[in-house]
Amino acid sequence: MSSNSRVLPAAPDATSPVRRHFASDNYAGIAPEAWAALEEANRGHAPAYGNDPWTQRAADMIRRLFETPCEVFFVFNGTAANSLSLAHCCQSYHSVLCHDVAHIEKDECGAPEFFANGSKLLLLSGAHGKLSPEGIEEAVLRRTDIHYPKPHIVSITQSTEVGTVYTPAEVRAIGAMAKKHGFHMDGARFANAVATLGVAPREITWQAGVDVLCFGGTKNGIHVGEAVVFFNRDLAREFDYRAKQGGQLCSKMRFVAAPWVGMLQDGVWLRHAAHANAMAALMHELLSAIAGVRILFPREANAVFVELPKPVIQALYARGWLFYNFIGEGGCRLMCSWDTSEDDVRAFASDVAAVMEAK
Ligand SMILES: *Cc1c(COP(=O)(O)O)cnc(C)c1O
């Protein structure tokens, strides 16, 4: 086990190498459409640092997708997308209002504070991993004196860390509240939220007041990369410098951009997300029917959170399944991805049933 792995057991050697797991959507490989675009981009030479036709095309496709002339930057991962975009919106004495299970708080090793030179995250609670306008208002009004880290930008995660989805009305209500400040969206699983809601992407972003979206590519099926999308174009000023300074300007940028072209063509990104969501819906249905399994959150995207007895978790690990049991508010997280099959879900659920019965 490498020094940076978390509490999951190492994948047992005896496990079939093709088994698909439910630990995370980043356990999945590269979607064929992204792979094909990479291959196509690999023909000959192209200008570096994003001055290539693939990067131009991918950014234009994102602008078309959101139906607005936004500024688009490609970075390597979600931690960089979130922390650099937040840093770009904040002075060091500002604070970021976010949920206490937010990825920026729990899973980015302090990168937002680091890149923002000390901007503090102010943690709010809220049912089902969601912020509420009331909670935000309370936090903003709690203190207005100079001794308090000045509330500046609201950050929400769509879909959330616990697999729920903000409705368009909920995003709009937070957007109205955040108007005077700023509104950031961690969209590592934005695709899954759009697939659930069946809305145009603009309806839950700039039309709802979102200033900047970190649009996830990796968990949707790309090999590497997230797009930082500034709907508020004033805020994007000189972000190219910040990304470069943050080590996020890829020299062979076409290989970060090309998979986006493959995924955004013909709605591929949404199809993959809808499939992952459907597999999670099946998982939810099968696990709900097993006595002793407690579902922790409404299943609204591509994750199912359940509470399982410890010996059951160990027995499932012993059967070679990999899944996390510490994400969000605890419990076991079963995450489906673009390549999860119905057979995978049924095999896992039947192992859960067998192990629960034997307990
Ligand atoms: C995976 C994820 C990210 C991005 O994480 P990286 O490992 O830095 O790419 C961001 N936000 C959420 C909610 C995530 O689940």
Short mmCIF file of C-alpha atoms and ligand atoms in Angstrom, two decimals:
data_model
loop_
_atom_site.label_atom_id
_atom_site.label_comp_id
_atom_site.label_asym_id
_atom_site.label_seq_id
_atom_site.Cartn_x
_atom_site.Cartn_y
_atom_site.Cartn_z
CA MET A 1 0.00 0.00 0.00
CA SER A 2 1.53 3.31 -0.97
CA SER A 3 2.04 5.92 1.70
CA ASN A 4 -0.68 8.14 0.32
CA SER A 5 -3.49 5.60 0.11
CA ARG A 6 -6.28 5.84 2.62
CA VAL A 7 -8.01 3.16 4.67
CA LEU A 8 -9.05 0.93 1.79
CA PRO A 9 -7.39 -2.48 1.69
CA ALA A 10 -4.95 -2.95 -1.17
CA ALA A 11 -6.63 -4.57 -4.16
CA PRO A 12 -6.07 -8.28 -3.59
CA ASP A 13 -3.86 -9.79 -6.30
CA ALA A 14 -6.24 -12.67 -6.72
CA THR A 15 -9.07 -10.37 -7.77
CA SER A 16 -9.89 -10.40 -11.41
CA PRO A 17 -8.05 -7.44 -12.90
CA VAL A 18 -11.16 -6.45 -14.83
CA ARG A 19 -13.43 -6.21 -11.83
CA ARG A 20 -15.11 -2.84 -11.51
CA HIS A 21 -15.40 -1.32 -8.07
CA PHE A 22 -17.64 1.18 -6.33
CA ALA A 23 -14.98 3.18 -4.52
CA SER A 24 -15.04 6.14 -6.84
CA ASP A 25 -15.81 7.19 -10.34
CA ASN A 26 -12.09 7.91 -10.65
CA TYR A 27 -11.39 4.19 -10.34
CA ALA A 28 -12.88 3.85 -13.84
CA GLY A 29 -10.77 4.04 -16.95
CA ILE A 30 -10.99 6.46 -19.86
CA ALA A 31 -14.25 6.57 -21.79
CA PRO A 32 -13.83 5.37 -25.40
CA GLU A 33 -14.86 8.74 -26.86
CA ALA A 34 -12.21 10.54 -24.81
CA TRP A 35 -9.66 7.91 -25.77
CA ALA A 36 -10.49 8.23 -29.48
CA ALA A 37 -10.07 12.00 -29.32
CA LEU A 38 -6.70 11.58 -27.61
CA GLU A 39 -5.61 9.26 -30.36
CA GLU A 40 -6.74 11.70 -33.00
CA ALA A 41 -4.92 14.54 -31.24
CA ASN A 42 -1.77 12.44 -31.26
CA ARG A 43 -1.21 12.85 -34.99
CA GLY A 44 1.70 15.12 -35.67
CA HIS A 45 2.70 18.35 -34.03
CA ALA A 46 0.60 21.18 -32.62
CA PRO A 47 1.39 24.44 -30.82
CA ALA A 48 1.94 24.07 -27.07
CA TYR A 49 0.44 25.72 -23.96
CA GLY A 50 -3.10 25.81 -25.28
CA ASN A 51 -2.42 27.60 -28.55
CA ASP A 52 -3.64 24.57 -30.47
CA PRO A 53 -6.88 23.89 -32.36
CA TRP A 54 -8.07 21.25 -29.84
CA THR A 55 -8.00 23.68 -26.94
CA GLN A 56 -9.80 26.30 -28.99
CA ARG A 57 -12.41 23.78 -30.03
CA ALA A 58 -12.97 22.38 -26.55
CA ALA A 59 -13.39 25.88 -25.08
CA ASP A 60 -15.82 26.81 -27.87
CA MET A 61 -17.82 23.65 -27.23
CA ILE A 62 -18.08 24.55 -23.54
CA ARG A 63 -19.28 28.04 -24.49
CA ARG A 64 -21.87 26.49 -26.77
CA LEU A 65 -22.93 24.04 -24.09
CA PHE A 66 -23.54 26.86 -21.62
CA GLU A 67 -24.93 29.16 -24.32
CA THR A 68 -22.87 32.10 -23.15
CA PRO A 69 -19.47 33.64 -23.90
CA CYS A 70 -17.70 32.36 -20.77
CA GLU A 71 -13.93 32.16 -20.19
CA VAL A 72 -12.61 28.61 -20.07
CA PHE A 73 -9.32 27.27 -18.62
CA PHE A 74 -8.22 23.64 -18.46
CA VAL A 75 -6.35 22.41 -15.38
CA PHE A 76 -5.19 19.00 -14.25
CA ASN A 77 -7.49 18.27 -11.33
CA GLY A 78 -10.35 19.39 -9.15
CA THR A 79 -8.25 20.55 -6.23
CA ALA A 80 -6.44 22.97 -8.53
CA ALA A 81 -9.65 24.08 -10.24
CA ASN A 82 -11.37 24.80 -6.92
CA SER A 83 -8.50 26.33 -5.04
CA LEU A 84 -7.16 28.49 -7.85
CA SER A 85 -10.60 29.78 -8.83
CA LEU A 86 -11.46 30.56 -5.20
CA ALA A 87 -8.08 32.19 -4.67
CA HIS A 88 -8.70 34.29 -7.76
CA CYS A 89 -12.00 35.55 -6.38
CA CYS A 90 -10.77 36.29 -2.85
CA GLN A 91 -8.48 38.63 -1.02
CA SER A 92 -6.51 36.93 1.76
CA TYR A 93 -8.82 38.42 4.41
CA HIS A 94 -11.97 37.10 2.72
CA SER A 95 -13.76 33.92 3.66
CA VAL A 96 -15.43 31.22 1.61
CA LEU A 97 -18.78 29.93 2.86
CA CYS A 98 -19.15 26.22 2.25
CA HIS A 99 -20.70 23.08 3.67
CA ASP A 100 -18.74 21.30 6.36
CA VAL A 101 -18.49 18.17 4.19
CA ALA A 102 -17.32 20.16 1.15
CA HIS A 103 -14.46 18.70 -0.84
CA ILE A 104 -12.64 22.05 -0.51
CA GLU A 105 -12.75 21.60 3.27
CA LYS A 106 -12.33 17.87 3.72
CA ASP A 107 -10.36 16.62 0.75
CA GLU A 108 -8.02 19.29 -0.57
CA CYS A 109 -5.35 19.35 2.11
CA GLY A 110 -5.87 23.06 2.73
CA ALA A 111 -5.15 23.99 -0.90
CA PRO A 112 -7.85 26.70 -1.10
CA GLU A 113 -6.42 28.48 1.95
CA PHE A 114 -2.88 27.92 0.68
CA PHE A 115 -3.47 29.35 -2.78
CA ALA A 116 -5.60 32.20 -1.42
CA ASN A 117 -2.89 33.13 1.07
CA GLY A 118 -5.08 32.60 4.09
CA SER A 119 -8.68 33.11 3.00
CA LYS A 120 -10.62 31.10 5.54
CA LEU A 121 -13.31 28.56 4.85
CA LEU A 122 -16.38 29.25 6.99
CA LEU A 123 -18.20 25.98 7.49
CA LEU A 124 -21.97 25.74 7.46
CA SER A 125 -24.14 22.73 8.03
CA GLY A 126 -27.23 21.73 6.13
CA ALA A 127 -29.29 18.62 5.51
CA HIS A 128 -28.25 16.24 2.74
CA GLY A 129 -24.95 17.97 2.11
CA LYS A 130 -26.62 21.18 0.95
CA LEU A 131 -26.34 24.80 2.00
CA SER A 132 -29.49 26.83 2.47
CA PRO A 133 -29.99 30.55 1.79
CA GLU A 134 -31.00 31.01 5.43
CA GLY A 135 -27.82 29.38 6.68
CA ILE A 136 -25.76 31.57 4.40
CA GLU A 137 -27.52 34.72 5.50
CA GLU A 138 -27.05 33.81 9.14
CA ALA A 139 -23.33 33.26 8.59
CA VAL A 140 -22.95 36.52 6.69
CA LEU A 141 -24.83 38.56 9.26
CA ARG A 142 -23.37 36.82 12.32
CA ARG A 143 -20.52 39.27 12.41
CA THR A 144 -19.80 42.37 10.40
CA ASP A 145 -16.87 43.68 12.38
CA ILE A 146 -13.32 43.95 11.21
CA HIS A 147 -12.15 41.05 13.39
CA TYR A 148 -14.12 38.47 11.42
CA PRO A 149 -12.83 36.93 8.15
CA LYS A 150 -15.00 38.88 5.72
CA PRO A 151 -17.61 36.58 4.11
CA HIS A 152 -17.05 36.88 0.41
CA ILE A 153 -17.92 33.92 -1.76
CA VAL A 154 -20.33 31.01 -1.44
CA SER A 155 -19.20 27.61 -2.68
CA ILE A 156 -21.57 24.73 -3.31
CA THR A 157 -20.96 21.27 -4.75
CA GLN A 158 -23.23 20.00 -7.53
CA SER A 159 -23.90 17.08 -7.25
CA THR A 160 -23.02 17.13 -3.55
CA GLU A 161 -20.49 15.10 -1.59
CA VAL A 162 -23.33 12.91 -0.31
CA GLY A 163 -24.81 12.23 -3.72
CA THR A 164 -27.69 14.68 -3.61
CA VAL A 165 -28.52 17.32 -6.19
CA TYR A 166 -29.49 20.97 -5.73
CA THR A 167 -32.66 21.76 -7.69
CA PRO A 168 -32.56 24.76 -10.05
CA ALA A 169 -34.71 26.69 -7.54
CA GLU A 170 -32.29 25.90 -4.73
CA VAL A 171 -29.31 27.06 -6.80
CA ARG A 172 -31.19 30.24 -7.76
CA ALA A 173 -32.07 30.98 -4.14
CA ILE A 174 -28.42 30.64 -3.11
CA GLY A 175 -27.42 32.70 -6.13
CA ALA A 176 -29.73 35.49 -5.04
CA MET A 177 -28.20 35.37 -1.57
CA ALA A 178 -24.65 35.27 -2.95
CA LYS A 179 -25.23 38.13 -5.38
CA LYS A 180 -23.44 40.72 -3.29
CA HIS A 181 -20.50 38.37 -2.84
CA GLY A 182 -19.62 35.65 -5.28
CA PHE A 183 -20.85 32.18 -6.19
CA HIS A 184 -18.55 29.24 -6.88
CA MET A 185 -19.69 25.78 -7.88
CA ASP A 186 -17.59 22.65 -7.43
CA GLY A 187 -18.90 20.63 -10.34
CA ALA A 188 -16.66 17.58 -10.11
CA ARG A 189 -19.91 15.70 -10.82
CA PHE A 190 -21.76 18.47 -12.60
CA ALA A 191 -22.62 16.05 -15.41
CA ASN A 192 -24.46 13.76 -13.02
CA ALA A 193 -26.48 16.67 -11.67
CA VAL A 194 -27.47 17.81 -15.16
CA ALA A 195 -28.42 14.25 -16.07
CA THR A 196 -30.62 13.99 -12.98
CA LEU A 197 -32.31 17.35 -13.41
CA GLY A 198 -32.76 17.21 -17.17
CA VAL A 199 -32.13 20.94 -17.43
CA ALA A 200 -30.00 23.03 -19.76
CA PRO A 201 -26.61 23.57 -18.05
CA ARG A 202 -27.20 27.34 -18.11
CA GLU A 203 -30.23 26.97 -15.81
CA ILE A 204 -28.17 25.76 -12.87
CA THR A 205 -25.13 27.93 -13.50
CA TRP A 206 -24.96 31.49 -14.79
CA GLN A 207 -28.71 31.94 -15.02
CA ALA A 208 -28.86 31.01 -11.34
CA GLY A 209 -26.07 33.41 -10.43
CA VAL A 210 -23.03 31.14 -10.52
CA ASP A 211 -19.87 33.16 -11.24
CA VAL A 212 -17.45 30.31 -11.68
CA LEU A 213 -17.90 26.60 -12.23
CA CYS A 214 -15.27 23.91 -11.83
CA PHE A 215 -16.59 21.56 -14.48
CA GLY A 216 -15.42 18.03 -13.83
CA GLY A 217 -14.05 15.93 -16.64
CA THR A 218 -12.17 13.20 -14.78
CA LYS A 219 -15.08 11.56 -13.00
CA ASN A 220 -17.16 11.77 -16.14
CA GLY A 221 -14.63 9.65 -18.08
CA ILE A 222 -11.73 11.86 -19.13
CA HIS A 223 -8.19 10.74 -18.20
CA VAL A 224 -7.06 14.03 -16.65
CA GLY A 225 -8.62 17.40 -16.36
CA GLU A 226 -11.25 19.83 -15.22
CA ALA A 227 -12.41 23.02 -16.86
CA VAL A 228 -12.59 26.25 -14.89
CA VAL A 229 -15.48 28.14 -16.44
CA PHE A 230 -15.89 31.81 -15.54
CA PHE A 231 -19.36 33.07 -16.38
CA ASN A 232 -18.43 36.31 -14.69
CA ARG A 233 -15.73 37.23 -17.15
CA ASP A 234 -14.38 40.12 -15.08
CA LEU A 235 -13.34 37.59 -12.47
CA ALA A 236 -11.34 35.66 -15.07
CA ARG A 237 -8.91 38.51 -15.63
CA GLU A 238 -5.33 37.17 -15.48
CA PHE A 239 -6.49 33.72 -14.38
CA ASP A 240 -4.11 32.35 -17.01
CA TYR A 241 -1.24 33.72 -14.91
CA ARG A 242 -2.63 32.19 -11.74
CA ALA A 243 -3.00 28.80 -13.38
CA LYS A 244 0.55 28.96 -14.71
CA GLN A 245 1.94 30.00 -11.33
CA GLY A 246 -0.05 27.21 -9.71
CA GLY A 247 1.65 24.66 -11.96
CA GLN A 248 -1.52 24.05 -13.94
CA LEU A 249 -0.57 25.14 -17.45
CA CYS A 250 -0.07 21.95 -19.40
CA SER A 251 2.52 22.34 -22.11
CA LYS A 252 1.01 19.61 -24.29
CA MET A 253 -2.40 21.13 -23.64
CA ARG A 254 -4.03 19.45 -26.60
CA PHE A 255 -4.02 16.18 -24.63
CA VAL A 256 -5.98 17.79 -21.82
CA ALA A 257 -8.39 19.52 -24.21
CA ALA A 258 -8.98 16.84 -26.84
CA PRO A 259 -10.92 14.43 -24.58
CA TRP A 260 -13.37 17.24 -23.86
CA VAL A 261 -14.10 17.44 -27.56
CA GLY A 262 -14.73 13.69 -27.61
CA MET A 263 -16.99 13.88 -24.57
CA LEU A 264 -18.95 16.99 -25.49
CA GLN A 265 -19.75 15.73 -28.97
CA ASP A 266 -23.27 14.41 -29.44
CA GLY A 267 -24.09 14.58 -25.72
CA VAL A 268 -21.66 11.77 -24.84
CA TRP A 269 -20.84 13.37 -21.46
CA LEU A 270 -24.51 13.38 -20.45
CA ARG A 271 -25.11 9.82 -21.64
CA HIS A 272 -22.23 8.56 -19.53
CA ALA A 273 -23.47 10.51 -16.52
CA ALA A 274 -27.04 9.29 -16.99
CA HIS A 275 -25.76 5.73 -17.17
CA ALA A 276 -23.79 6.13 -13.93
CA ASN A 277 -26.90 7.60 -12.30
CA ALA A 278 -29.05 4.71 -13.53
CA MET A 279 -26.59 2.18 -12.10
CA ALA A 280 -26.73 3.97 -8.74
CA ALA A 281 -30.53 3.89 -8.92
CA LEU A 282 -30.37 0.13 -9.42
CA MET A 283 -27.90 -0.20 -6.55
CA HIS A 284 -30.26 1.80 -4.36
CA GLU A 285 -33.20 -0.39 -5.32
CA LEU A 286 -31.35 -3.66 -4.68
CA LEU A 287 -29.76 -2.61 -1.39
CA SER A 288 -32.99 -1.08 -0.05
CA ALA A 289 -34.53 -4.54 -0.23
CA ILE A 290 -31.89 -6.11 2.03
CA ALA A 291 -32.84 -6.23 5.71
CA GLY A 292 -30.35 -4.41 7.93
CA VAL A 293 -29.02 -2.09 5.23
CA ARG A 294 -29.77 1.53 6.05
CA ILE A 295 -29.75 4.07 3.22
CA LEU A 296 -28.26 7.32 4.48
CA PHE A 297 -29.19 9.92 1.84
CA PRO A 298 -31.65 10.24 -1.00
CA ARG A 299 -30.11 8.74 -4.14
CA GLU A 300 -30.13 11.58 -6.64
CA ALA A 301 -26.93 11.17 -8.67
CA ASN A 302 -24.37 8.38 -9.10
CA ALA A 303 -23.73 7.51 -5.46
CA VAL A 304 -25.51 5.46 -2.83
CA PHE A 305 -24.56 5.88 0.82
CA VAL A 306 -25.39 3.05 3.18
CA GLU A 307 -24.70 2.08 6.73
CA LEU A 308 -23.41 -1.47 7.05
CA PRO A 309 -22.23 -3.33 10.14
CA LYS A 310 -18.43 -3.33 10.45
CA PRO A 311 -18.05 -7.12 10.02
CA VAL A 312 -20.11 -6.86 6.84
CA ILE A 313 -17.78 -4.20 5.47
CA GLN A 314 -14.78 -6.39 6.28
CA ALA A 315 -16.42 -9.41 4.66
CA LEU A 316 -17.12 -7.43 1.50
CA TYR A 317 -13.52 -6.23 1.42
CA ALA A 318 -12.46 -9.87 1.87
CA ARG A 319 -14.55 -10.73 -1.20
CA GLY A 320 -12.46 -8.25 -3.12
CA TRP A 321 -14.83 -5.28 -3.29
CA LEU A 322 -13.39 -1.83 -2.91
CA PHE A 323 -15.43 1.09 -1.59
CA TYR A 324 -14.85 3.96 0.80
CA ASN A 325 -16.39 4.14 4.22
CA PHE A 326 -15.36 7.61 5.38
CA ILE A 327 -16.52 10.05 2.71
CA GLY A 328 -19.02 12.81 3.39
CA GLU A 329 -20.73 12.20 6.68
CA GLY A 330 -19.55 8.62 7.04
CA GLY A 331 -21.17 5.39 6.01
CA CYS A 332 -20.21 3.38 2.94
CA ARG A 333 -20.19 5.21 -0.35
CA LEU A 334 -20.98 3.19 -3.45
CA MET A 335 -20.10 5.23 -6.48
CA CYS A 336 -21.05 4.25 -9.99
CA SER A 337 -19.24 5.38 -13.11
CA TRP A 338 -19.64 5.48 -16.88
CA ASP A 339 -18.55 1.85 -17.19
CA THR A 340 -20.41 0.30 -14.26
CA SER A 341 -22.55 -2.54 -15.58
CA GLU A 342 -25.82 -3.89 -14.33
CA ASP A 343 -24.02 -7.18 -13.64
CA ASP A 344 -21.49 -5.38 -11.44
CA VAL A 345 -24.27 -3.86 -9.37
CA ARG A 346 -26.17 -7.15 -9.09
CA ALA A 347 -23.01 -9.05 -8.12
CA PHE A 348 -22.21 -6.54 -5.41
CA ALA A 349 -25.77 -6.42 -4.07
CA SER A 350 -25.99 -10.19 -3.95
CA ASP A 351 -22.70 -10.32 -2.01
CA VAL A 352 -24.12 -7.78 0.43
CA ALA A 353 -27.22 -9.90 0.88
CA ALA A 354 -25.15 -13.08 1.37
CA VAL A 355 -22.79 -11.46 3.85
CA MET A 356 -25.63 -9.85 5.81
CA GLU A 357 -27.39 -13.17 6.08
CA ALA A 358 -24.27 -14.97 7.26
CA LYS A 359 -23.57 -12.34 9.90
C1 LIG B 1 -13.19 14.29 -6.90
C2 LIG B 1 -13.69 15.59 -6.45
C3 LIG B 1 -12.99 16.76 -6.74
C4 LIG B 1 -11.66 16.77 -7.47
O1 LIG B 1 -10.66 16.09 -6.79
P1 LIG B 1 -9.18 15.92 -7.36
O2 LIG B 1 -8.72 14.65 -6.77
O3 LIG B 1 -8.39 17.09 -6.89
O4 LIG B 1 -9.28 15.90 -8.84
C5 LIG B 1 -13.55 17.97 -6.36
N1 LIG B 1 -14.73 18.01 -5.73
C6 LIG B 1 -15.42 16.90 -5.43
C7 LIG B 1 -16.75 17.03 -4.76
C8 LIG B 1 -14.93 15.65 -5.77
O5 LIG B 1 -15.62 14.55 -5.47
#
